[in-house]
CSV table of C-alpha atoms in Angstrom, one decimal:
chain,number,residue,atom,x,y,z
A,532,MET,CA,-28.1,1.6,12.0
A,533,PRO,CA,-28.0,-1.3,14.5
A,534,THR,CA,-28.2,-0.3,18.1
A,535,SER,CA,-25.6,-1.3,20.7
A,536,SER,CA,-25.2,-0.6,24.4
A,537,ARG,CA,-21.6,0.4,23.7
A,538,LYS,CA,-22.3,2.5,20.7
A,539,SER,CA,-21.2,6.1,20.5
A,540,LEU,CA,-20.7,8.4,17.5
A,541,PHE,CA,-17.5,10.2,16.6
A,542,ARG,CA,-17.0,12.3,13.5
A,543,THR,CA,-13.7,12.1,11.8
A,544,THR,CA,-12.4,13.5,8.5
A,545,ALA,CA,-10.7,11.1,6.2
A,546,LYS,CA,-7.2,11.9,5.0
A,547,GLN,CA,-7.2,13.2,1.4
A,548,GLN,CA,-4.5,10.9,0.3
A,549,SER,CA,-3.5,7.4,1.2
A,550,GLY,CA,-0.5,7.5,3.5
A,551,THR,CA,-1.1,11.1,4.7
A,552,PRO,CA,0.0,11.2,8.4
A,553,SER,CA,-2.6,11.7,11.0
A,554,THR,CA,-0.4,14.4,12.6
A,555,PRO,CA,2.2,16.7,10.9
A,556,ARG,CA,5.4,14.9,10.1
A,557,GLU,CA,8.8,16.3,9.1
A,558,PRO,CA,10.0,15.6,5.6
A,559,ILE,CA,12.4,12.7,5.2
A,560,THR,CA,15.0,14.8,3.3
A,561,ALA,CA,14.8,17.9,1.1
A,562,ALA,CA,16.2,15.9,-1.8
A,563,THR,CA,13.6,13.2,-1.8
A,564,THR,CA,10.7,15.5,-1.3
A,565,ALA,CA,11.7,18.2,-3.8
A,566,ALA,CA,9.8,16.7,-6.7
A,567,ALA,CA,6.6,16.4,-4.6
A,568,THR,CA,6.7,19.8,-3.0
A,569,THR,CA,7.9,22.1,-5.8
A,570,ALA,CA,5.2,24.5,-6.8
A,571,THR,CA,3.6,23.9,-10.2
A,572,PRO,CA,4.4,26.8,-12.7
A,573,PRO,CA,1.5,29.1,-13.3
A,574,ARG,CA,0.9,28.1,-16.9
A,575,ALA,CA,1.0,24.4,-16.0
A,576,ARG,CA,-1.1,25.0,-13.0
A,577,ALA,CA,-3.8,26.7,-15.2
A,578,LEU,CA,-3.7,23.8,-17.6
A,579,LEU,CA,-3.9,21.3,-14.8
A,580,LYS,CA,-7.0,23.1,-13.4
A,581,GLN,CA,-8.7,22.7,-16.8
A,582,VAL,CA,-7.8,19.0,-16.9
A,583,ILE,CA,-9.2,18.5,-13.4
A,584,HIS,CA,-12.4,20.4,-14.5
A,585,VAL,CA,-12.8,18.1,-17.5
A,586,ALA,CA,-12.1,15.1,-15.2
A,587,ASP,CA,-14.8,16.2,-12.8
A,588,ALA,CA,-17.3,16.5,-15.6
A,589,ILE,CA,-16.4,13.0,-16.9
A,590,HIS,CA,-16.7,11.7,-13.4
A,591,THR,CA,-20.2,13.1,-13.1
A,592,ILE,CA,-21.3,11.6,-16.4
A,593,ARG,CA,-19.8,8.2,-15.5
A,594,GLY,CA,-21.7,8.3,-12.2
A,595,ARG,CA,-25.0,9.0,-14.0
A,596,ILE,CA,-24.3,6.2,-16.5
A,597,ALA,CA,-23.3,3.7,-13.8
A,598,THR,CA,-26.4,4.5,-11.8
A,599,SER,CA,-28.7,4.2,-14.8
A,600,THR,CA,-27.2,0.8,-15.6
A,601,GLY,CA,-27.8,-0.7,-12.2
A,602,ALA,CA,-24.6,0.2,-10.4
A,603,VAL,CA,-25.0,0.6,-6.6
A,604,PRO,CA,-22.8,2.1,-3.9
A,605,THR,CA,-20.3,-0.5,-2.6
A,606,VAL,CA,-17.9,-0.4,0.3
A,607,VAL,CA,-14.7,-2.2,-0.6
A,608,ALA,CA,-12.9,-2.7,2.8
A,609,TYR,CA,-9.2,-3.4,3.0
A,610,PRO,CA,-7.3,-4.9,5.9
A,611,GLY,CA,-6.0,-2.3,8.3
A,612,TYR,CA,-3.6,-2.1,11.2
A,613,GLY,CA,-3.0,-0.3,14.5
A,614,SER,CA,-2.1,-0.5,18.1
A,615,THR,CA,-4.2,-1.2,21.2
A,616,THR,CA,-5.4,2.4,21.3
A,617,TRP,CA,-5.8,3.3,17.7
A,618,VAL,CA,-6.5,1.7,14.3
A,619,ARG,CA,-5.9,2.8,10.7
A,620,VAL,CA,-9.0,2.0,8.6
A,621,LEU,CA,-8.7,1.6,4.8
A,622,ALA,CA,-11.6,1.3,2.3
A,623,ARG,CA,-13.1,2.7,-0.8
A,624,VAL,CA,-16.7,3.6,-1.7
A,625,VAL,CA,-17.5,3.0,-5.4
A,626,LEU,CA,-20.4,2.4,-7.7
A,627,MET,CA,-20.4,-1.1,-9.0
A,628,ARG,CA,-22.9,-3.3,-10.8
A,629,THR,CA,-22.4,-6.1,-8.3
A,630,SER,CA,-22.4,-5.0,-4.6
A,631,GLY,CA,-19.4,-6.7,-2.9
A,632,THR,CA,-18.8,-6.8,0.8
A,633,ASN,CA,-15.0,-7.1,1.1
A,634,THR,CA,-11.7,-7.6,-0.7
A,635,THR,CA,-12.6,-11.1,-1.7
A,636,GLY,CA,-15.0,-10.0,-4.5
A,637,THR,CA,-14.7,-11.4,-7.9
A,638,VAL,CA,-14.3,-8.1,-9.9
A,639,ARG,CA,-10.9,-8.3,-11.6
A,640,GLY,CA,-8.9,-7.1,-14.6
A,641,TRP,CA,-10.2,-4.0,-16.5
A,642,ARG,CA,-13.5,-4.2,-14.7
A,643,ALA,CA,-11.8,-3.2,-11.5
A,644,PHE,CA,-11.0,0.2,-13.1
A,645,MET,CA,-14.5,0.8,-14.3
A,646,SER,CA,-15.9,1.3,-10.9
A,647,VAL,CA,-16.8,5.0,-10.2
A,648,PRO,CA,-15.7,6.5,-6.9
A,649,VAL,CA,-18.4,7.9,-4.6
A,650,ARG,CA,-16.9,11.2,-3.6
A,651,SER,CA,-17.0,12.6,-0.1
A,652,SER,CA,-19.4,9.9,1.0
A,653,THR,CA,-20.1,9.4,4.7
A,654,VAL,CA,-19.1,6.0,6.1
A,655,GLU,CA,-19.9,4.4,9.4
A,656,VAL,CA,-17.0,2.4,10.9
A,657,GLU,CA,-17.9,0.0,13.7
A,658,VAL,CA,-14.9,-1.0,15.8
A,659,ASP,CA,-15.5,-3.2,18.8
A,660,GLY,CA,-19.1,-2.0,19.1
A,661,VAL,CA,-18.3,1.7,18.8
A,662,THR,CA,-19.4,3.5,15.6
A,663,HIS,CA,-17.4,6.3,14.1
A,664,LEU,CA,-18.6,8.5,11.3
A,665,VAL,CA,-15.9,9.3,8.7
A,666,GLN,CA,-15.8,10.9,5.3
A,667,ALA,CA,-14.2,9.5,2.1
A,668,ASP,CA,-12.0,11.8,0.0
A,669,ALA,CA,-12.6,12.9,-3.6
A,670,GLY,CA,-11.4,9.5,-4.8
A,671,GLY,CA,-13.8,7.6,-2.6
A,672,LEU,CA,-10.9,6.5,-0.4
A,673,VAL,CA,-11.3,6.2,3.4
A,674,ASP,CA,-7.9,6.4,5.2
A,675,VAL,CA,-8.5,7.3,8.8
A,676,VAL,CA,-7.0,6.7,12.2
A,677,LEU,CA,-9.7,6.0,14.9
A,678,GLU,CA,-9.4,5.6,18.6
A,679,CYS,CA,-10.1,2.2,20.0
A,680,SER,CA,-9.4,-0.3,22.8
A,681,LEU,CA,-8.4,-3.6,21.3
A,682,THR,CA,-6.1,-6.5,22.3
A,683,PRO,CA,-3.2,-7.5,20.1
A,684,GLY,CA,-4.1,-9.8,17.2
A,685,TRP,CA,-6.6,-9.7,14.3
A,686,HIS,CA,-10.0,-8.2,14.8
A,687,THR,CA,-13.0,-7.7,12.5
A,688,ILE,CA,-14.5,-4.3,11.8
A,689,THR,CA,-17.7,-3.3,9.9
A,690,LEU,CA,-18.2,-0.5,7.5
A,691,ARG,CA,-21.5,0.9,6.2
A,692,SER,CA,-22.5,3.6,3.7
A,693,ALA,CA,-25.9,4.8,2.4
A,694,GLY,CA,-27.2,2.3,-0.2
A,695,ALA,CA,-24.4,-0.1,0.3
A,696,LYS,CA,-24.3,-3.5,1.9
A,697,PRO,CA,-22.2,-3.7,5.1
A,698,ALA,CA,-18.6,-4.6,4.5
A,699,GLN,CA,-16.3,-6.4,6.9
A,700,THR,CA,-12.6,-6.5,7.0
A,701,ARG,CA,-9.8,-7.4,9.5
A,702,VAL,CA,-7.3,-5.2,11.2
A,703,GLN,CA,-4.1,-6.3,12.8
A,704,ILE,CA,-3.5,-4.8,16.2
A,705,VAL,CA,0.2,-4.8,17.0
A,706,ASP,CA,1.4,-5.6,20.5
A,707,PRO,CA,2.9,-2.4,22.1
A,708,GLU,CA,5.8,-4.6,23.1
A,709,ALA,CA,6.5,-5.7,19.5
A,710,THR,CA,10.0,-5.1,18.3
A,711,PHE,CA,10.0,-6.6,14.8
A,712,GLY,CA,8.0,-5.9,11.6
A,713,ILE,CA,8.1,-6.6,7.9
A,714,VAL,CA,7.6,-4.3,4.9
A,715,SER,CA,7.6,-5.9,1.5
A,716,ASP,CA,7.3,-4.6,-2.0
A,717,ILE,CA,5.0,-6.6,-4.3
A,718,ASP,CA,5.8,-6.2,-8.0
A,719,ASP,CA,8.9,-8.2,-8.9
A,720,THR,CA,9.5,-9.0,-5.2
A,721,VAL,CA,6.7,-11.4,-4.2
A,722,MET,CA,5.1,-11.5,-7.7
A,723,VAL,CA,7.0,-11.7,-11.0
A,724,THR,CA,5.5,-8.9,-13.1
A,725,ALA,CA,8.2,-7.0,-14.9
A,726,LEU,CA,5.9,-4.0,-14.3
A,727,PRO,CA,8.0,-1.3,-16.0
A,728,ARG,CA,7.4,-2.8,-19.4
A,729,PRO,CA,4.2,-0.9,-20.4
A,730,LEU,CA,2.5,-3.5,-22.5
A,731,LEU,CA,3.0,-6.3,-19.9
A,732,ALA,CA,2.0,-4.0,-17.1
A,733,LEU,CA,-1.2,-3.1,-18.8
A,734,TRP,CA,-1.9,-6.8,-19.6
A,735,ASN,CA,-1.2,-7.9,-16.0
A,736,THR,CA,-3.2,-5.1,-14.5
A,737,LEU,CA,-6.2,-4.8,-16.8
A,738,VAL,CA,-6.6,-8.3,-18.3
A,739,LEU,CA,-4.7,-11.1,-16.6
A,740,SER,CA,-6.3,-12.9,-13.7
A,741,GLU,CA,-4.3,-13.2,-10.5
A,742,ARG,CA,-4.5,-17.0,-11.0
A,743,ALA,CA,-2.1,-16.6,-13.9
A,744,ARG,CA,0.5,-14.5,-12.2
A,745,THR,CA,3.7,-16.0,-11.1
A,746,PRO,CA,4.9,-15.9,-7.4
A,747,THR,CA,8.6,-15.3,-6.9
A,748,PRO,CA,10.3,-18.6,-6.1
A,749,GLY,CA,10.9,-19.1,-2.4
A,750,MET,CA,9.6,-15.7,-1.2
A,751,ALA,CA,6.4,-17.1,0.5
A,752,VAL,CA,8.4,-19.7,2.4
A,753,MET,CA,11.0,-17.1,3.4
A,754,LEU,CA,8.4,-14.6,4.7
A,755,ASP,CA,6.5,-17.4,6.4
A,756,ARG,CA,9.7,-18.4,8.3
A,757,VAL,CA,10.4,-14.9,9.3
A,758,VAL,CA,6.8,-14.5,10.7
A,759,ALA,CA,7.0,-17.8,12.5
A,760,GLN,CA,10.1,-16.7,14.3
A,761,ASN,CA,8.4,-13.4,15.2
A,762,PRO,CA,4.8,-14.2,16.2
A,763,GLY,CA,2.5,-11.2,15.9
A,764,ALA,CA,4.9,-9.2,13.8
A,765,PRO,CA,3.1,-6.7,11.5
A,766,VAL,CA,3.4,-7.5,7.8
A,767,LEU,CA,2.8,-4.7,5.3
A,768,TYR,CA,2.8,-5.0,1.5
A,769,LEU,CA,3.9,-1.6,0.3
A,770,SER,CA,3.4,-1.0,-3.4
A,771,THR,CA,2.8,1.8,-5.9
A,772,GLY,CA,-0.1,-0.2,-7.4
A,773,ALA,CA,-3.6,1.3,-7.5
A,774,TRP,CA,-6.2,0.6,-4.9
A,775,ASN,CA,-8.4,-0.8,-7.8
A,776,VAL,CA,-6.2,-3.9,-7.9
A,777,ALA,CA,-6.2,-4.5,-4.1
A,778,PRO,CA,-8.7,-7.3,-4.3
A,779,ALA,CA,-6.7,-9.2,-6.9
A,780,LEU,CA,-3.5,-8.7,-5.0
A,781,ALA,CA,-5.1,-10.0,-1.8
A,782,ARG,CA,-6.3,-13.1,-3.6
A,783,PHE,CA,-2.9,-13.6,-5.1
A,784,LEU,CA,-1.1,-13.4,-1.8
A,785,ALA,CA,-3.6,-15.7,-0.1
A,786,ARG,CA,-3.5,-18.3,-3.0
A,787,ASN,CA,0.3,-18.4,-2.9
A,788,LEU,CA,0.4,-18.8,0.9
A,789,TYR,CA,2.0,-15.4,1.7
A,790,PRO,CA,1.6,-14.3,5.3
A,791,ASP,CA,-1.5,-12.3,6.2
A,792,GLY,CA,-0.8,-8.6,6.0
A,793,VAL,CA,-2.0,-5.1,5.1
A,794,LEU,CA,-1.8,-3.6,1.6
A,795,LEU,CA,-0.6,0.0,1.4
A,796,LEU,CA,-1.4,1.1,-2.2
A,797,THR,CA,-2.0,4.5,-3.9
A,798,ASP,CA,-4.2,6.2,-6.5
A,799,TRP,CA,-3.3,6.8,-10.1
A,800,GLY,CA,-3.7,10.0,-12.1
A,801,PRO,CA,-3.2,13.7,-11.4
A,802,THR,CA,-4.1,15.5,-8.2
A,803,ARG,CA,-5.4,19.0,-7.8
A,804,GLN,CA,-1.9,20.2,-7.2
A,805,TYR,CA,0.4,17.9,-9.3
A,806,TRP,CA,0.3,16.2,-12.7
A,807,PHE,CA,1.7,12.9,-11.4
A,808,ARG,CA,1.7,11.0,-8.1
A,809,SER,CA,5.2,10.0,-7.0
A,810,GLY,CA,5.7,6.3,-6.3
A,811,PRO,CA,8.9,6.8,-4.3
A,812,GLN,CA,7.2,9.5,-2.2
A,813,HIS,CA,4.3,7.2,-1.5
A,814,LYS,CA,6.7,4.6,-0.1
A,815,LEU,CA,8.9,7.0,1.8
A,816,ARG,CA,5.9,8.7,3.3
A,817,ASN,CA,4.4,5.4,4.5
A,818,LEU,CA,7.8,4.2,5.9
A,819,ALA,CA,8.2,7.4,7.8
A,820,ARG,CA,4.7,7.0,9.1
A,821,LEU,CA,5.3,3.5,10.3
A,822,ALA,CA,8.5,4.6,12.1
A,823,GLN,CA,6.5,7.2,14.0
A,824,GLU,CA,3.6,4.9,14.7
A,825,PHE,CA,5.7,2.1,16.0
A,826,PRO,CA,8.9,3.6,17.4
A,827,GLY,CA,10.0,0.4,19.1
A,828,VAL,CA,9.8,-1.8,16.0
A,829,LYS,CA,12.7,-2.7,13.8
A,830,TRP,CA,11.7,-3.3,10.2
A,831,LEU,CA,12.9,-5.9,7.7
A,832,LEU,CA,12.6,-4.1,4.4
A,833,ILE,CA,12.2,-6.4,1.3
A,834,GLY,CA,12.2,-5.2,-2.3
A,835,ASP,CA,13.9,-5.7,-5.6
A,836,ASP,CA,16.6,-3.9,-7.6
A,837,GLY,CA,14.4,-3.2,-10.6
A,838,GLN,CA,13.2,0.3,-9.7
A,839,HIS,CA,13.7,2.5,-6.6
A,840,ASP,CA,13.5,0.1,-3.6
A,841,PRO,CA,17.3,0.1,-2.9
A,842,ALA,CA,17.5,3.9,-2.7
A,843,ILE,CA,14.2,4.2,-0.8
A,844,TYR,CA,15.3,1.6,1.8
A,845,ALA,CA,18.8,3.0,2.1
A,846,GLU,CA,17.2,6.4,2.8
A,847,PHE,CA,15.1,5.0,5.5
A,848,ALA,CA,18.1,3.1,7.1
A,849,ARG,CA,20.1,6.4,7.1
A,850,THR,CA,17.3,8.4,8.7
A,851,HIS,CA,16.0,5.6,11.0
A,852,PRO,CA,19.0,3.5,11.9
A,853,GLN,CA,17.5,2.2,15.1
A,854,GLN,CA,14.4,1.0,13.3
A,855,THR,CA,16.0,-0.9,10.5
A,856,ALA,CA,16.6,-4.6,11.1
A,857,ALA,CA,17.9,-5.3,7.6
A,858,ILE,CA,17.4,-4.6,3.9
A,859,ALA,CA,16.7,-7.6,1.7
A,860,ILE,CA,16.9,-7.0,-2.1
A,861,ARG,CA,15.8,-9.5,-4.7
A,862,GLN,CA,18.2,-9.5,-7.7
A,863,LEU,CA,16.3,-9.5,-11.0
A,864,SER,CA,17.5,-11.8,-13.7
A,865,PRO,CA,19.2,-10.2,-16.7
A,866,SER,CA,15.9,-10.3,-18.7
A,867,GLU,CA,13.9,-8.9,-15.9
A,868,ALA,CA,16.5,-6.1,-15.3
A,869,LEU,CA,16.3,-5.2,-19.0
A,870,LEU,CA,12.5,-5.0,-18.8
A,871,ALA,CA,12.9,-2.8,-15.7
A,872,GLY,CA,15.1,-0.4,-17.6
A,873,GLY,CA,18.5,-1.9,-17.1
A,874,HIS,CA,19.9,0.8,-15.0
A,875,ALA,CA,19.0,-0.7,-11.7
A,876,HIS,CA,20.1,-4.3,-12.3
A,877,ALA,CA,23.6,-3.7,-11.0
A,878,VAL,CA,22.3,-2.7,-7.5
A,879,GLY,CA,21.7,-6.3,-6.4
A,880,HIS,CA,24.8,-7.7,-8.0
A,881,ALA,CA,27.5,-5.2,-7.2
A,882,HIS,CA,28.2,-6.7,-3.8
A,883,ALA,CA,26.0,-9.8,-3.3
A,884,GLY,CA,25.6,-10.5,0.4
A,885,SER,CA,25.7,-8.0,3.2
A,886,HIS,CA,26.7,-4.8,1.4
A,887,ALA,CA,25.2,-2.4,-1.1
A,888,PRO,CA,27.0,-0.8,-4.0
A,889,ASP,CA,29.4,2.1,-3.2
A,890,ASP,CA,26.9,4.7,-4.5
A,891,PRO,CA,25.9,7.5,-2.1
A,892,ALA,CA,22.2,6.8,-3.0
A,893,PHE,CA,22.6,3.3,-1.5
A,894,ASN,CA,24.4,4.3,1.6
A,895,HIS,CA,22.5,2.4,4.3
A,896,GLY,CA,24.6,3.2,7.3
A,897,GLU,CA,25.1,0.2,9.6
A,898,ALA,CA,22.0,-1.7,8.5
A,899,PRO,CA,22.6,-5.2,7.2
A,900,TRP,CA,22.1,-5.5,3.4
A,901,VAL,CA,21.5,-8.9,1.7
A,902,SER,CA,20.6,-9.7,-1.9
A,903,ALA,CA,19.8,-12.8,-3.8
A,904,PRO,CA,17.7,-13.8,-6.9
A,905,ASP,CA,15.1,-15.7,-4.9
A,906,GLY,CA,13.6,-16.3,-1.4
A,907,ALA,CA,15.9,-19.2,-0.6
A,908,GLY,CA,19.0,-17.2,-1.2
A,909,LEU,CA,17.7,-14.3,0.9
A,910,ALA,CA,16.6,-16.7,3.7
A,911,GLU,CA,20.1,-18.2,3.8
A,912,GLN,CA,21.7,-14.8,4.3
A,913,LEU,CA,19.1,-13.6,6.8
A,914,ALA,CA,19.7,-16.8,8.8
A,915,ALA,CA,23.4,-15.9,8.9
A,916,LEU,CA,22.4,-12.5,10.3
A,917,GLY,CA,20.3,-14.2,13.0
A,918,LEU,CA,17.1,-13.0,11.6
A,919,LEU,CA,16.0,-16.6,10.7
């Protein structure tokens, strides 16, 4: 470990799930958290325990095979964010045949899902010359909040783990005086994916290179204009995609000139308590966390009407009215809406402009609501609201 006159050691335990708050937080609503908090029936719980036991055995075998074929521990570091006194660090420790150093690695497609997580590994995180010792969770994920003293802007941090090359990534430190931020979905919002169609989703995720993915027309320009009008505004790309695809998503965003930002993704598969991870709960949990971390920031929430974004953003607007600048929903085309299941397509079209449909689930209080099929249409309406 390199020496430093400013170095000190702190031991911190990583959160066991991406998006888990660093301090206890109240649930958003009983209705939206019921699915995630309801106890698993005893019979199902016993079956889940057996499945997890088999999964643990398979993980052990995969680890042995990976090691025997030349895979080495690799720290995959993701961009993080924070304020001048704390920073949220995001990374994964995995076994890979080619040791990468950051999210710009070349592993893509199905190969990204072949990496084996290194469970509970110890990771050194160096922030401004101070080294913290943290521990990854059972999925190899590091998601921790560390104390620091940094100025607003982008900073570089370094992560190290036994047997792995040092990895560097950037963290965005938000000015305590900041009053505006952006949260954007990815699939069918900034990237045309039609994710709900299973075959296309598997093709896009496991096979297709990010070079062949299609950006949503006008969205990069719209987001760039919003950021230019609000220098230093935090930009977070909140998606239910797996951390395995984070490097590909980062390359896609950079290649298509989207603003620099932080990816907030999740893991796939069962947990030790539940069969399935809830995508809506992942988004609601992170939005609530951002509201608590940055109480003075009003958020522009950008999504699409293909899945749950309208209801999720409306819920946030009801519970955090003083922290919602506006809700911007991309309207899917008829074919995209059909691929998304068809039921959600009416959300963006029922009242194009500044209002959502008259459905209680989309009650967004006094927060402005705009919708359009592309970034240019959304930009025009946001400009009318004074946000551009």
